[in-house]
C-alpha positions as MATLAB code, in Angstrom:
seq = 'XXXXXXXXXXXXXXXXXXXXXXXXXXXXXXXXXXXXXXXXXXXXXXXXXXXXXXXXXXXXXXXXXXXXXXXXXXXXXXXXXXXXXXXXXXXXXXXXXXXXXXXXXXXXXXXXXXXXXXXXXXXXXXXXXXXXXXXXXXXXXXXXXXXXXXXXXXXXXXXXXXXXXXXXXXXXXXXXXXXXXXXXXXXXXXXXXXXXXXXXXXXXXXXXXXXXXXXXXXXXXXXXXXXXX';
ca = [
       0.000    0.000    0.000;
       2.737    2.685    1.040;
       4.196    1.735   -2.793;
       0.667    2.217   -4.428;
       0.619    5.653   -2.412;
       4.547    6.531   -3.349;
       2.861    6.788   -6.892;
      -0.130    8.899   -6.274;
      -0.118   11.676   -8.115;
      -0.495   14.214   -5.508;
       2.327   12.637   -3.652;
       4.231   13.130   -6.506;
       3.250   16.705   -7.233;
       3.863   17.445   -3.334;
       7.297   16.172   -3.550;
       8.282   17.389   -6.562;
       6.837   20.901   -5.300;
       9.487   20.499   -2.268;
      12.001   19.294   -4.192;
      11.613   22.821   -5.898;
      11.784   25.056   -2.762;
      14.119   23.064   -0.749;
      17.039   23.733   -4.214;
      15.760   27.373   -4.291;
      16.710   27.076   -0.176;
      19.843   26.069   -1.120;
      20.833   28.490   -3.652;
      19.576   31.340   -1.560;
      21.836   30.127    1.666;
      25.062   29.546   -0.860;
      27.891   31.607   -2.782;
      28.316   30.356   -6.114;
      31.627   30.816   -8.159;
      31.471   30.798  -12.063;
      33.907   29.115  -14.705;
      34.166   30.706  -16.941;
      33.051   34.406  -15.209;
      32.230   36.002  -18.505;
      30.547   32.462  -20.008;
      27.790   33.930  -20.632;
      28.433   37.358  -22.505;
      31.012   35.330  -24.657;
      28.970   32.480  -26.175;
      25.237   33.919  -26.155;
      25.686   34.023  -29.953;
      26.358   30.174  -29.892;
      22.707   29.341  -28.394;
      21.036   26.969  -28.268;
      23.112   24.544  -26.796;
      22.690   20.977  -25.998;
      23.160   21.163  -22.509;
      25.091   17.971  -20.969;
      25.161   16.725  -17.352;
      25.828   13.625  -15.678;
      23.032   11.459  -13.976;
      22.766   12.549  -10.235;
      24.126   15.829  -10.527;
      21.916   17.416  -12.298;
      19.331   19.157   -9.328;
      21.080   22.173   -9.069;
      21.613   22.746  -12.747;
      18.306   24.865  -13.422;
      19.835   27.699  -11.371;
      22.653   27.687  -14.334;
      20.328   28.894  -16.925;
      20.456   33.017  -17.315;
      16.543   34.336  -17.591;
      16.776   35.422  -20.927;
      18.202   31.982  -22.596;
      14.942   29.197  -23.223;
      15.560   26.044  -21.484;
      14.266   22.764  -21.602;
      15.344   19.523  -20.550;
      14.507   15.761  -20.710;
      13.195   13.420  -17.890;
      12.488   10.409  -18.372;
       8.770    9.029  -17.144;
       9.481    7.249  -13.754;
       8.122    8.141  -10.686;
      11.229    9.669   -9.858;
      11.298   11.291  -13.091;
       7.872   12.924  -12.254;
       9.223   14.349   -9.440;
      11.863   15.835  -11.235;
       9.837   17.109  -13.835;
       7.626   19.080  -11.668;
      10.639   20.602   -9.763;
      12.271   21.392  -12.904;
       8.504   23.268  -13.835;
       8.458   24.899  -10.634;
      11.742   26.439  -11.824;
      11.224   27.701  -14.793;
      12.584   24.800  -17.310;
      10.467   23.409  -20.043;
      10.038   19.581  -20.389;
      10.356   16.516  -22.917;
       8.986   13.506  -21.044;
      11.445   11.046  -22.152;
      14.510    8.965  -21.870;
      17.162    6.960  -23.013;
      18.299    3.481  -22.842;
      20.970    0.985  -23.376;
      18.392   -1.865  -24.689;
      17.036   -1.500  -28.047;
      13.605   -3.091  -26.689;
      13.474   -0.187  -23.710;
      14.076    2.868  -26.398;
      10.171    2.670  -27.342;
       9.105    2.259  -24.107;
      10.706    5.296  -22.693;
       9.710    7.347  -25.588;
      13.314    7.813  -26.685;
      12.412    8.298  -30.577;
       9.505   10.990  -29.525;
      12.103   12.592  -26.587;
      14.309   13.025  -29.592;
      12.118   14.325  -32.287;
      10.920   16.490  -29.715;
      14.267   17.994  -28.754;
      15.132   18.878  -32.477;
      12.324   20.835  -32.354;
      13.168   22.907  -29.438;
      16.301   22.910  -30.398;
      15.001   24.292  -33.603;
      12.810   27.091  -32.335;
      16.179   28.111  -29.709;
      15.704   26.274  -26.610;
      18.867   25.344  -25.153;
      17.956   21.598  -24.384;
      19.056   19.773  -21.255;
      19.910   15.986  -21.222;
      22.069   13.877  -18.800;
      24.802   12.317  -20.961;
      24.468    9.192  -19.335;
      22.087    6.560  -19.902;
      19.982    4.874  -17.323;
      21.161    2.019  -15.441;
      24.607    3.102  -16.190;
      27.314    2.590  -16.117;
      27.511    5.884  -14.926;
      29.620    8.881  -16.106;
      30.012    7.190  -19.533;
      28.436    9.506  -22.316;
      26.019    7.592  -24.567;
      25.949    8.129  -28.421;
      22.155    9.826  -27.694;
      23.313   12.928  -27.041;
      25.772   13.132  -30.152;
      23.633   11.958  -32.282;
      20.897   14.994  -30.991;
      23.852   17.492  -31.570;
      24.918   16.284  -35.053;
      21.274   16.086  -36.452;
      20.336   19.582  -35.005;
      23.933   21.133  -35.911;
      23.535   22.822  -32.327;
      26.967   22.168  -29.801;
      27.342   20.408  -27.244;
      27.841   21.969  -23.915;
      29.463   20.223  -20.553;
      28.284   21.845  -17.508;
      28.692   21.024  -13.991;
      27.871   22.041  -10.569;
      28.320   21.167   -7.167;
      28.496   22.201   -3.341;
      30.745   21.988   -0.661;
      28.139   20.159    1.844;
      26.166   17.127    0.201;
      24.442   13.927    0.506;
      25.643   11.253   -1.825;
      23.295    8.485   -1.810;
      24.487    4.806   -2.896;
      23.025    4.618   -6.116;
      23.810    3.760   -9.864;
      24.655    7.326  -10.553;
      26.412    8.383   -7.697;
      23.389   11.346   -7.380;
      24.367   13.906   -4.581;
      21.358   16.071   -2.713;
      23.525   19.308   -2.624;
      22.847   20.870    0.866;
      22.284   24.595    2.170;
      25.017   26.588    3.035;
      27.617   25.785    0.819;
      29.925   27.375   -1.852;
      29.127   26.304   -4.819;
      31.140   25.693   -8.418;
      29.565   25.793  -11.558;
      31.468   25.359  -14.445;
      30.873   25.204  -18.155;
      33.262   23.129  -20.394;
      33.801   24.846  -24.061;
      31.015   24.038  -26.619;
      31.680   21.077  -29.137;
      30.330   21.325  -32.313;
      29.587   17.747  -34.295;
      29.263   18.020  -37.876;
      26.197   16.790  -39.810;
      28.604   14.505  -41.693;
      30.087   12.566  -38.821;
      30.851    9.107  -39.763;
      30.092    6.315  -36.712;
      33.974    6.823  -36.098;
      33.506   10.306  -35.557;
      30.594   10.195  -33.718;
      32.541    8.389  -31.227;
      35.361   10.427  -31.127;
      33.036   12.691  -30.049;
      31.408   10.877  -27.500;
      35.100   10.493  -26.055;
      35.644   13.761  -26.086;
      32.229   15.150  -24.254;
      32.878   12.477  -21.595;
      35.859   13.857  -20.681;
      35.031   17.179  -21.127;
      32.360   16.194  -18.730;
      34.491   14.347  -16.311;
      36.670   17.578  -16.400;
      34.309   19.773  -15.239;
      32.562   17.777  -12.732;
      35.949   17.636  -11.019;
      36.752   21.541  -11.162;
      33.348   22.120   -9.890;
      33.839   20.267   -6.440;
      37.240   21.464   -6.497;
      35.995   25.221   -6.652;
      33.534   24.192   -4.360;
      35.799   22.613   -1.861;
      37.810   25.109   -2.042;
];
């Protein structure tokens, strides 16, 4: 019964709305330290991105986003997901119910094809779209090809981001996901945007894939290290 409730939809909603004003808590008790400072005045030209993050690291990422640049990002439809979604709402980020997957036979079922017809589109009209590069159940911090293949067929770049705090909550889960706490210093970083040509052959596509995973890697670890220190 307490699982039948867990997926209530106003248990959901509640949660999600909590979720919301517990990361605007956080960001209102917290200094947060930009890398690049001037990010922002020096590649508004370049949007929209697609916007890269790793699973579990992604809560605090809406408070990235500058008011004037569109923003939407993908969740995938689990309950968790839902929760997610509604935070994201509640924070001004538009949203493409959808996810990824390793298993050919899961793709449909998560809506992966719609999720990614959907994001060209956004991308299309200049939403900066949002998408973990890693694909659930791992392993994680290892970019799938999803993301490159958005950024080739859109001809938008990609764009590593990360962000952390100095006082967090890592939970023992597939993704290593951290609940970032209040009162911390906090380290957002942005990696430089990587174009990937419409003509990439599957050999290029990976070299890609390489590179935004290390890219991504990089500025996870310059983000707790700003934060840290």
């Amino acid at each position: 019964m307490l699982k039948k409730l867990g997926r209530h939809p106003i248990v959901l909603k509640v949660l999600g709305n909590a979720l919301a004003y517990y990361l605007w808590l956080v960001r209102r008790t917290s200094t947060l330290t930009m890398e690049p400072a001037n990010f922002y005045e020096e590649h508004a030209s370049e949007q929209p991105f697609v916007l890269a993050m790793w699973h579990g690291q992604h809560f605090m990422v809406p408070f990235a986003r500058p008011k004037d640049w569109p923003c939407s990002v993908m969740i995938s439809r689990s309950n968790d997901g839902e929760i997610n979604a509604i935070a994201a709402s509640k924070l001004g980020i538009g949203l493409i119910r959808a996810s990824g997957s390793q298993r050919q036979d899961q793709i449909a079922k998560r809506g992966g094809v719609r999720g990614f017809v959907a994001a060209l589109r956004a991308l299309k009209q200049g939403t900066t779209m949002g998408m973990t590069a890693d694909v659930p159940k791992g392993p994680a911090r290892k970019a799938g090809m999803g993301i490159v293949q958005l950024a080739k067929h859109s001809g938008r770049p990609l764009l590593p981001i990360a962000i952390a705090t100095s006082r967090h909550y890592d939970f023992n889960s597939w993704d290593k996901a951290s609940l970032n706490l209040p009162f911390s210093k906090i380290g957002l970083v942005f990696g430089e945007p990587i174009p990937v040509p419409e003509d990439a052959s599957e050999a290029d596509l990976e070299m890609y894939r390489l590179k935004l995973e290390n890219a991504m890697n990089e500025v996870t670890d310059k983000a707790y290290a700003i934060a840290k220190g």
